[in-house]
Short mmCIF file of C-alpha atoms in Angstrom, two decimals:
data_model
loop_
_atom_site.label_atom_id
_atom_site.label_comp_id
_atom_site.label_asym_id
_atom_site.label_seq_id
_atom_site.Cartn_x
_atom_site.Cartn_y
_atom_site.Cartn_z
CA UNK A 133 0.00 0.00 0.00
CA UNK A 134 2.74 2.51 -0.75
CA UNK A 135 0.37 5.09 -2.25
CA UNK A 136 -1.42 5.50 1.05
CA UNK A 137 1.80 6.56 2.77
CA UNK A 138 2.81 10.22 2.85
CA UNK A 139 5.66 11.13 0.49
CA UNK A 140 8.16 11.76 3.26
CA UNK A 141 7.68 8.26 4.63
CA UNK A 142 10.81 7.19 2.81
CA UNK A 143 12.86 9.46 5.06
CA UNK A 144 11.24 8.49 8.34
CA UNK A 145 14.20 6.17 8.80
CA UNK A 146 17.70 6.87 7.50
CA UNK A 147 18.07 5.95 3.84
CA UNK A 148 20.74 3.33 3.31
CA UNK A 149 23.48 4.19 0.88
CA UNK A 150 26.69 2.58 -0.28
CA UNK A 151 30.23 3.57 -1.18
CA UNK A 152 32.96 1.61 -2.91
CA UNK A 153 36.63 2.10 -3.61
CA UNK A 154 39.84 0.17 -4.13
CA UNK A 155 42.84 0.77 -1.89
CA UNK A 156 46.28 -0.37 -3.04
CA UNK A 157 49.13 -1.31 -0.76
CA UNK A 158 52.78 -2.13 -1.39
CA UNK A 159 53.88 -5.20 0.54
CA UNK A 160 57.48 -5.85 1.58
CA UNK A 161 57.50 -9.53 0.69
CA UNK A 162 56.24 -12.26 2.97
CA UNK A 163 54.65 -10.91 6.12
CA UNK A 164 51.95 -8.64 7.45
CA UNK A 165 50.93 -5.09 6.54
CA UNK A 166 48.42 -3.50 8.89
CA UNK A 167 45.72 -1.58 7.00
CA UNK A 168 43.34 -0.80 9.87
CA UNK A 169 44.02 2.94 9.85
CA UNK A 170 43.76 3.41 6.08
CA UNK A 171 40.48 1.51 6.00
CA UNK A 172 39.10 3.27 9.09
CA UNK A 173 39.96 6.68 7.60
CA UNK A 174 38.02 5.84 4.45
CA UNK A 175 35.01 4.74 6.51
CA UNK A 176 35.11 7.94 8.54
CA UNK A 177 35.35 10.11 5.42
CA UNK A 178 32.19 8.46 4.07
CA UNK A 179 30.13 9.88 6.92
CA UNK A 180 28.44 6.52 7.51
CA UNK A 181 27.68 6.08 11.20
CA UNK A 182 26.28 2.54 11.20
CA UNK A 183 26.69 -0.11 8.56
CA UNK A 184 28.84 -2.91 7.23
CA UNK A 185 32.26 -2.66 5.63
CA UNK A 186 33.47 -5.47 3.37
CA UNK A 187 37.09 -5.90 2.29
CA UNK A 188 37.96 -8.19 -0.62
CA UNK A 189 41.56 -8.80 -1.74
CA UNK A 190 41.81 -9.22 -5.50
CA UNK A 191 44.63 -11.80 -5.39
CA UNK A 192 45.11 -15.52 -4.77
CA UNK A 193 48.55 -15.40 -3.13
CA UNK A 194 47.85 -12.91 -0.33
CA UNK A 195 45.15 -12.89 2.36
CA UNK A 196 43.14 -10.62 4.60
CA UNK A 197 43.30 -11.51 8.30
CA UNK A 198 42.07 -9.94 11.50
CA UNK A 199 44.64 -10.58 14.21
CA UNK A 200 46.17 -9.21 17.38
CA UNK A 201 47.78 -5.81 16.91
CA UNK A 202 49.48 -5.57 20.31
CA UNK A 203 52.41 -8.02 20.38
CA UNK A 204 54.29 -8.25 17.05
CA UNK A 205 55.35 -11.78 18.01
CA UNK A 206 51.82 -12.93 17.11
CA UNK A 207 52.30 -12.12 13.43
CA UNK A 208 55.83 -13.56 13.55
CA UNK A 209 54.52 -16.80 15.06
CA UNK A 210 51.72 -17.01 12.48
CA UNK A 211 54.31 -16.67 9.73
CA UNK A 212 56.56 -19.33 11.30
CA UNK A 213 53.64 -21.73 11.75
CA UNK A 214 52.45 -21.40 8.17
CA UNK A 215 56.01 -21.69 6.81
CA UNK A 216 56.28 -25.06 8.57
CA UNK A 217 52.75 -26.20 7.66
CA UNK A 218 53.09 -25.33 3.96
CA UNK A 219 56.80 -25.60 3.16
CA UNK A 220 58.25 -23.79 0.15
CA UNK A 221 59.47 -26.12 -2.58
CA UNK A 222 57.34 -29.04 -1.38
CA UNK A 223 57.77 -31.76 -4.06
CA UNK A 224 54.02 -32.44 -3.75
CA UNK A 225 53.33 -29.33 -5.83
CA UNK A 226 53.28 -29.21 -9.64
CA UNK A 227 52.43 -25.53 -9.98
CA UNK A 228 55.88 -23.90 -9.68
CA UNK A 229 55.83 -21.36 -12.52
CA UNK A 230 56.89 -18.53 -10.28
CA UNK A 231 59.19 -20.37 -7.91
CA UNK A 232 59.12 -22.49 -4.74
CA UNK A 233 56.88 -19.98 -2.89
CA UNK A 234 54.23 -19.88 -5.65
CA UNK A 235 51.96 -22.79 -4.76
CA UNK A 236 52.49 -22.45 -0.98
CA UNK A 237 51.10 -18.91 -1.35
CA UNK A 238 47.90 -20.29 -2.92
CA UNK A 239 47.55 -22.88 -0.14
CA UNK A 240 48.04 -20.23 2.57
CA UNK A 241 45.38 -18.11 0.84
CA UNK A 242 42.96 -21.07 0.85
CA UNK A 243 43.66 -21.69 4.57
CA UNK A 244 42.97 -18.08 5.52
CA UNK A 245 40.58 -15.51 3.95
CA UNK A 246 40.09 -13.57 0.75
CA UNK A 247 37.36 -11.41 2.30
CA UNK A 248 36.25 -10.06 5.65
CA UNK A 249 33.25 -7.92 6.65
CA UNK A 250 33.30 -5.71 9.75
CA UNK A 251 30.27 -3.90 11.21
CA UNK A 252 30.55 -0.12 11.55
CA UNK A 253 29.26 1.45 14.74
CA UNK A 254 29.35 5.13 15.70
CA UNK A 255 31.34 5.86 12.55
CA UNK A 256 34.09 3.39 13.44
CA UNK A 257 34.98 -0.22 12.68
CA UNK A 258 33.52 -2.39 15.45
CA UNK A 259 36.83 -4.21 15.97
CA UNK A 260 37.69 -5.69 19.33
CA UNK A 261 40.28 -3.95 21.49
CA UNK A 262 43.17 -6.05 20.19
CA UNK A 263 42.04 -6.58 16.62
CA UNK A 264 43.78 -5.14 13.57
CA UNK A 265 43.13 -5.82 9.88
CA UNK A 266 46.12 -7.07 7.93
CA UNK A 267 47.16 -7.98 4.44
CA UNK A 268 49.20 -11.14 4.73
CA UNK A 269 51.63 -11.28 1.82
CA UNK A 270 52.49 -14.91 1.06
CA UNK A 271 55.00 -14.36 -1.74
CA UNK A 272 58.66 -13.75 -0.89
CA UNK A 273 58.82 -10.79 -3.32
CA UNK A 274 57.16 -7.41 -2.85
CA UNK A 275 53.80 -6.96 -4.52
CA UNK A 276 51.19 -4.29 -5.01
CA UNK A 277 47.93 -5.61 -3.58
CA UNK A 278 44.49 -4.20 -4.36
CA UNK A 279 41.74 -4.39 -1.75
CA UNK A 280 38.20 -3.64 -2.95
CA UNK A 281 36.03 -2.02 -0.28
CA UNK A 282 32.24 -1.88 -0.08
CA UNK A 283 30.37 0.03 2.58
CA UNK A 284 26.61 -0.03 3.12
CA UNK A 285 24.97 1.97 5.88
CA UNK A 286 23.58 5.33 6.92
CA UNK B 153 15.53 11.64 -13.91
CA UNK B 154 14.38 11.45 -10.29
CA UNK B 155 12.16 14.54 -10.52
CA UNK B 156 10.00 12.96 -13.21
CA UNK B 157 9.16 10.05 -10.94
CA UNK B 158 6.14 10.24 -8.66
CA UNK B 159 7.00 10.78 -4.98
CA UNK B 160 5.85 7.32 -3.93
CA UNK B 161 8.29 5.68 -6.34
CA UNK B 162 10.67 5.18 -3.46
CA UNK B 163 8.18 2.80 -1.88
CA UNK B 164 7.29 0.83 -4.97
CA UNK B 165 9.80 -1.72 -3.72
CA UNK B 166 10.48 -2.44 -0.06
CA UNK B 167 12.85 0.07 1.48
CA UNK B 168 15.98 -1.60 2.79
CA UNK B 169 16.84 -1.03 6.41
CA UNK B 170 19.46 -2.27 8.83
CA UNK B 171 19.78 -3.34 12.43
CA UNK B 172 22.83 -3.93 14.57
CA UNK B 173 23.52 -5.36 17.99
CA UNK B 174 26.16 -7.17 19.98
CA UNK B 175 25.42 -10.52 21.60
CA UNK B 176 27.68 -11.80 24.38
CA UNK B 177 28.24 -15.43 25.24
CA UNK B 178 30.06 -17.17 28.06
CA UNK B 179 32.23 -20.01 26.81
CA UNK B 180 33.21 -23.03 28.91
CA UNK B 181 36.84 -23.11 27.82
CA UNK B 182 38.04 -24.83 24.67
CA UNK B 183 35.20 -26.14 22.55
CA UNK B 184 32.01 -25.17 20.77
CA UNK B 185 29.02 -23.07 21.83
CA UNK B 186 26.07 -23.17 19.44
CA UNK B 187 24.53 -19.73 18.93
CA UNK B 188 22.13 -20.48 16.07
CA UNK B 189 18.99 -20.03 18.15
CA UNK B 190 20.05 -16.77 19.84
CA UNK B 191 21.01 -15.28 16.49
CA UNK B 192 17.88 -16.55 14.74
CA UNK B 193 15.68 -15.12 17.49
CA UNK B 194 17.25 -11.69 17.03
CA UNK B 195 16.69 -11.87 13.25
CA UNK B 196 13.06 -12.85 13.76
CA UNK B 197 12.48 -10.01 16.23
CA UNK B 198 13.75 -7.51 13.65
CA UNK B 199 10.86 -8.32 11.33
CA UNK B 200 13.20 -8.57 8.35
CA UNK B 201 11.91 -11.18 5.90
CA UNK B 202 14.72 -11.17 3.33
CA UNK B 203 18.23 -9.88 3.76
CA UNK B 204 21.74 -10.65 4.90
CA UNK B 205 22.97 -11.27 8.43
CA UNK B 206 26.65 -10.77 9.25
CA UNK B 207 28.30 -12.05 12.43
CA UNK B 208 31.70 -10.74 13.49
CA UNK B 209 33.52 -12.02 16.57
CA UNK B 210 35.47 -9.27 18.31
CA UNK B 211 38.36 -11.51 19.42
CA UNK B 212 41.50 -13.09 18.00
CA UNK B 213 41.52 -16.30 20.03
CA UNK B 214 38.02 -17.60 19.23
CA UNK B 215 36.29 -18.22 15.90
CA UNK B 216 32.91 -18.37 14.24
CA UNK B 217 32.22 -21.58 12.34
CA UNK B 218 29.25 -23.09 10.57
CA UNK B 219 29.30 -26.83 11.14
CA UNK B 220 27.15 -29.91 11.49
CA UNK B 221 24.70 -29.70 14.38
CA UNK B 222 23.49 -33.32 14.30
CA UNK B 223 26.30 -35.57 15.57
CA UNK B 224 28.29 -34.04 18.47
CA UNK B 225 31.26 -36.18 17.41
CA UNK B 226 31.84 -33.72 14.54
CA UNK B 227 32.73 -30.88 16.92
CA UNK B 228 34.76 -33.28 19.06
CA UNK B 229 36.72 -34.46 16.03
CA UNK B 230 37.30 -30.89 14.87
CA UNK B 231 38.72 -30.07 18.30
CA UNK B 232 40.95 -33.18 18.28
CA UNK B 233 42.21 -32.43 14.77
CA UNK B 234 43.11 -28.83 15.58
CA UNK B 235 44.75 -29.83 18.89
CA UNK B 236 47.06 -32.12 16.92
CA UNK B 237 47.64 -29.65 14.07
CA UNK B 238 48.44 -26.71 16.37
CA UNK B 239 49.87 -28.23 19.56
CA UNK B 240 49.83 -26.27 22.80
CA UNK B 241 53.27 -25.31 24.04
CA UNK B 242 54.89 -25.68 20.60
CA UNK B 243 58.49 -24.39 21.01
CA UNK B 244 58.09 -22.66 17.63
CA UNK B 245 56.03 -19.94 19.30
CA UNK B 246 57.46 -16.86 21.01
CA UNK B 247 54.14 -15.29 22.02
CA UNK B 248 53.38 -17.11 25.29
CA UNK B 249 52.29 -14.28 27.58
CA UNK B 250 49.10 -16.03 28.57
CA UNK B 251 50.31 -19.63 28.57
CA UNK B 252 50.85 -22.57 26.23
CA UNK B 253 47.38 -22.22 24.64
CA UNK B 254 47.81 -18.51 23.83
CA UNK B 255 49.50 -18.58 20.43
CA UNK B 256 47.78 -21.80 19.30
CA UNK B 257 44.49 -19.95 19.82
CA UNK B 258 45.61 -17.20 17.42
CA UNK B 259 46.69 -19.77 14.82
CA UNK B 260 43.36 -21.62 15.09
CA UNK B 261 41.58 -18.28 14.62
CA UNK B 262 43.62 -17.58 11.47
CA UNK B 263 42.82 -21.06 10.12
CA UNK B 264 39.07 -20.63 10.63
CA UNK B 265 36.90 -17.47 10.49
CA UNK B 266 36.38 -14.21 12.34
CA UNK B 267 33.21 -13.43 10.37
CA UNK B 268 30.39 -15.17 8.54
CA UNK B 269 27.42 -13.80 6.60
CA UNK B 270 24.22 -15.79 6.15
CA UNK B 271 21.32 -14.85 3.85
CA UNK B 272 17.90 -14.45 5.48
CA UNK B 273 14.92 -15.91 3.66
CA UNK B 274 11.32 -15.92 4.82
CA UNK B 275 12.42 -14.37 8.11
CA UNK B 276 14.85 -17.17 8.88
CA UNK B 277 18.55 -17.86 8.43
CA UNK B 278 19.01 -19.73 5.14
CA UNK B 279 21.15 -22.41 6.77
CA UNK B 280 21.29 -25.91 5.34
CA UNK B 281 19.46 -28.70 7.14
CA UNK B 282 22.51 -29.75 9.15
CA UNK B 283 24.17 -26.40 9.65
CA UNK B 284 24.56 -24.65 12.97
CA UNK B 285 26.50 -21.49 13.84
CA UNK B 286 29.10 -21.91 16.59
CA UNK B 287 31.57 -19.92 18.59
CA UNK B 288 34.72 -22.00 18.76
CA UNK B 289 36.58 -21.10 21.94
CA UNK B 290 40.29 -21.77 21.47
CA UNK B 291 41.51 -20.84 24.95
CA UNK B 292 41.46 -23.44 27.72
CA UNK B 293 39.89 -20.95 30.15
CA UNK B 294 36.32 -19.65 30.05
CA UNK B 295 35.83 -16.31 28.30
CA UNK B 296 33.08 -13.87 27.54
CA UNK B 297 32.92 -13.45 23.76
CA UNK B 298 31.19 -10.57 21.97
CA UNK B 299 29.66 -11.14 18.55
CA UNK B 300 28.69 -8.02 16.60
CA UNK B 301 25.65 -8.56 14.35
CA UNK B 302 24.59 -6.53 11.31
CA UNK B 303 21.39 -7.18 9.41
CA UNK B 304 20.36 -5.50 6.17
CA UNK B 305 17.09 -6.32 4.43
CA UNK B 306 13.39 -5.63 4.24
CA UNK C 29 14.37 16.96 9.55
CA UNK C 30 12.79 14.75 6.90
CA UNK C 31 9.67 16.90 6.49
CA UNK C 32 11.73 19.89 5.37
CA UNK C 33 13.21 17.91 2.49
CA UNK C 34 11.46 17.81 -0.88
CA UNK C 35 9.64 14.53 -1.60
CA UNK C 36 12.03 13.51 -4.34
CA UNK C 37 14.98 13.69 -1.96
CA UNK C 38 14.83 9.95 -1.55
CA UNK C 39 15.77 9.54 -5.20
CA UNK C 40 18.59 12.06 -5.30
CA UNK C 41 20.85 9.07 -4.83
CA UNK C 42 20.13 5.62 -6.24
CA UNK C 43 17.82 3.60 -4.01
CA UNK C 44 19.47 0.42 -2.78
CA UNK C 45 17.67 -2.81 -3.50
CA UNK C 46 18.38 -6.49 -3.00
CA UNK C 47 17.93 -9.77 -4.81
CA UNK C 48 18.28 -13.33 -3.60
CA UNK C 49 18.29 -16.76 -5.17
CA UNK C 50 19.69 -20.23 -4.70
CA UNK C 51 21.82 -21.84 -7.40
CA UNK C 52 22.33 -25.61 -7.39
CA UNK C 53 25.34 -27.40 -8.81
CA UNK C 54 26.13 -31.06 -9.36
CA UNK C 55 29.65 -31.93 -8.25
CA UNK C 56 31.66 -34.82 -9.67
CA UNK C 57 33.05 -36.01 -6.35
CA UNK C 58 36.11 -34.56 -4.68
CA UNK C 59 37.48 -31.56 -6.52
CA UNK C 60 36.62 -28.11 -7.83
CA UNK C 61 33.65 -26.80 -9.82
CA UNK C 62 34.05 -23.27 -11.13
CA UNK C 63 30.85 -21.24 -10.70
CA UNK C 64 32.15 -17.78 -11.65
CA UNK C 65 30.18 -17.57 -14.88
CA UNK C 66 26.86 -18.77 -13.45
CA UNK C 67 27.11 -16.32 -10.59
CA UNK C 68 28.25 -13.45 -12.81
CA UNK C 69 25.35 -14.08 -15.19
CA UNK C 70 22.87 -13.84 -12.33
CA UNK C 71 24.43 -10.57 -11.14
CA UNK C 72 24.26 -9.12 -14.67
CA UNK C 73 20.62 -10.14 -15.06
CA UNK C 74 19.77 -8.26 -11.86
CA UNK C 75 20.75 -4.95 -13.45
CA UNK C 76 22.73 -3.96 -10.34
CA UNK C 77 25.74 -1.86 -11.36
CA UNK C 78 27.41 -1.40 -7.97
CA UNK C 79 26.92 -3.44 -4.83
CA UNK C 80 27.92 -6.50 -2.87
CA UNK C 81 27.30 -10.15 -3.74
CA UNK C 82 27.37 -12.77 -0.98
CA UNK C 83 27.58 -16.51 -1.64
CA UNK C 84 26.77 -18.98 1.14
CA UNK C 85 27.06 -22.76 0.66
CA UNK C 86 24.38 -24.63 2.58
CA UNK C 87 26.55 -27.63 3.43
CA UNK C 88 29.26 -28.63 5.91
CA UNK C 89 31.27 -30.97 3.68
CA UNK C 90 31.93 -28.65 0.73
CA UNK C 91 33.43 -25.15 0.60
CA UNK C 92 33.48 -21.95 -1.39
CA UNK C 93 36.93 -20.75 -2.41
CA UNK C 94 38.31 -18.00 -4.60
CA UNK C 95 41.40 -19.30 -6.35
CA UNK C 96 43.49 -19.04 -9.49
CA UNK C 97 41.57 -19.91 -12.64
CA UNK C 98 44.52 -19.97 -15.05
CA UNK C 99 46.63 -23.07 -14.32
CA UNK C 100 44.54 -26.15 -13.40
CA UNK C 101 47.55 -27.45 -11.46
CA UNK C 102 46.67 -24.97 -8.71
CA UNK C 103 43.41 -26.75 -7.90
CA UNK C 104 45.14 -30.12 -8.24
CA UNK C 105 47.84 -29.07 -5.80
CA UNK C 106 45.28 -27.70 -3.35
CA UNK C 107 43.50 -31.04 -3.43
CA UNK C 108 46.76 -32.96 -2.93
CA UNK C 109 47.81 -30.72 -0.05
CA UNK C 110 44.51 -31.09 1.78
CA UNK C 111 44.41 -34.85 1.17
CA UNK C 112 47.77 -35.10 2.95
CA UNK C 113 46.89 -32.62 5.71
CA UNK C 114 43.53 -34.25 6.53
CA UNK C 115 43.90 -37.93 5.59
CA UNK C 116 40.84 -40.04 4.92
CA UNK C 117 40.27 -42.75 7.49
CA UNK C 118 42.38 -41.02 10.16
CA UNK C 119 41.89 -43.11 13.36
CA UNK C 120 41.66 -39.81 15.27
CA UNK C 121 38.11 -39.37 14.01
CA UNK C 122 35.01 -40.87 15.65
CA UNK C 123 32.45 -39.45 13.22
CA UNK C 124 32.55 -42.00 10.38
CA UNK C 125 28.88 -42.58 9.66
CA UNK C 126 29.27 -41.97 5.96
CA UNK C 127 32.72 -43.45 5.45
CA UNK C 128 36.41 -42.54 5.72
CA UNK C 129 35.96 -39.24 3.81
CA UNK C 130 33.11 -38.01 6.05
CA UNK C 131 34.95 -36.28 8.89
CA UNK C 132 37.86 -35.12 6.71
CA UNK C 133 35.25 -33.27 4.63
CA UNK C 134 34.07 -31.39 7.72
CA UNK C 135 37.65 -30.51 8.68
CA UNK C 136 38.40 -29.24 5.16
CA UNK C 137 35.24 -27.13 5.34
CA UNK C 138 36.37 -25.63 8.67
CA UNK C 139 39.82 -24.86 7.21
CA UNK C 140 38.37 -23.07 4.19
CA UNK C 141 35.13 -21.03 3.82
CA UNK C 142 31.39 -21.48 3.93
CA UNK C 143 30.77 -17.96 2.61
CA UNK C 144 32.41 -15.29 0.48
CA UNK C 145 31.30 -11.76 -0.44
CA UNK C 146 32.52 -10.04 -3.60
CA UNK C 147 31.97 -6.36 -4.47
CA UNK C 148 30.16 -5.63 -7.74
CA UNK C 149 31.53 -2.83 -9.89
CA UNK C 150 30.24 -1.70 -13.28
CA UNK C 151 27.78 -4.60 -13.26
CA UNK C 152 30.49 -7.21 -12.82
CA UNK C 153 32.14 -9.10 -9.97
CA UNK C 154 35.22 -7.15 -8.90
CA UNK C 155 37.42 -10.25 -9.02
CA UNK C 156 41.13 -9.97 -9.72
CA UNK C 157 42.44 -10.98 -13.13
CA UNK C 158 43.26 -14.53 -12.06
CA UNK C 159 40.45 -15.13 -9.57
CA UNK C 160 37.63 -17.62 -10.04
CA UNK C 161 34.93 -18.70 -7.58
CA UNK C 162 34.78 -22.43 -6.93
CA UNK C 163 32.76 -24.98 -5.05
CA UNK C 164 35.26 -27.36 -3.49
CA UNK C 165 33.59 -30.74 -3.07
CA UNK C 166 35.23 -32.62 -0.20
CA UNK C 167 33.27 -35.88 -0.41
CA UNK C 168 34.41 -38.60 -2.77
CA UNK C 169 30.87 -39.11 -4.09
CA UNK C 170 28.95 -36.72 -6.32
CA UNK C 171 26.59 -34.33 -4.56
CA UNK C 172 24.11 -31.64 -5.38
CA UNK C 173 25.25 -28.43 -3.65
CA UNK C 174 23.04 -25.40 -3.02
CA UNK C 175 24.59 -21.95 -2.93
CA UNK C 176 22.40 -19.14 -1.54
CA UNK C 177 23.10 -15.77 -3.15
CA UNK C 178 22.32 -12.32 -1.80
CA UNK C 179 22.93 -9.13 -3.75
CA UNK C 180 22.53 -5.59 -2.42
CA UNK C 181 23.22 -2.55 -4.58
CA UNK C 182 21.84 -0.18 -7.16
#
């Protein structure tokens, strides 16, 4: 029965809107790059107070992870664990076009995440106290990594 | 050409809206807590019939997983597998501030998920017949775990 | 101050809308089925130019992964790695109702993803050049797998 409603009805609650962008980051070879601040700044600039932010990394040999941002040993230990779990140059692998770290990077990506969504509350990412958002570069060489962002909210 | 459209055009299809909340759960130490019902109740109370629910756990030593809710041996086997894959007290780890289960909890979190989104259909979570949503506590001690929810739909 | 705004204000920016469906796929037993084209076709048919697509697989013994779609050895190597990491018939497992590949399928699902969201840009999935979306069947037998889709955008 939309016709029966007054015209301003559509504004009686905040109208949802969306924003998108792609942020690019230079990695330093295997390891973690924290992107929490860059992503949070973009959310703030959008003016959205409540909503949902989605990050999607457009690569198959790097991941997005949410991990502890307090003790740097956590990221170091994650790297050491994955290096042991998925060893470079494993003779099991046939896909070696780009070297001994090529296929292990794909396996690490499959074991972690290509995408993460974080609620936005009060204009800020609703991360826990110790949570940061990271790009985890799995290749030994430096790469430019594109992260597509989508924000819906009001 | 928005001006040419009649004012009620904005209601000719259901207006999307969103809801957010944070649910807190007490875990019993390492293992699984099913939260399907609590989350489904909140979705039902929102009145949203079709949409997307996102759950985000605000911690780095517990996960969100969607797993079989029929045979409890599945969760037991998952726990046994991960305990063998990521052993407590592994000398590889340097981050041990909170004990031998501290860093393994972070690794388990990286290997599983911090976030999951589930479509809502007919006012209910569109889970498969055997799917339940769980918090997987990775620490041996009990913890209070906060799960941020975001729902968009109509 | 909604009453002060002109009635057409609600159309001064595109109104967000949503679409949902469920796509079903027949797998051929353990391995990968690429679904990028089927999903992209559905997004195109919706007319949404910018937004967010979410895929959710309604099963606990198959996964959704985004992986390289160029060299088929990548999927082969992923399968070989996971077969070694989570061996069929492992005596650790108690849940064996449906055979030696039953519990390993659940573990593989926990190690990968039940859901993935991909931004939509210019009417197309914002995947990287080498990214494809796959169902990863973890059971040795063929199965029909349902993937629930949710699209929000304009």
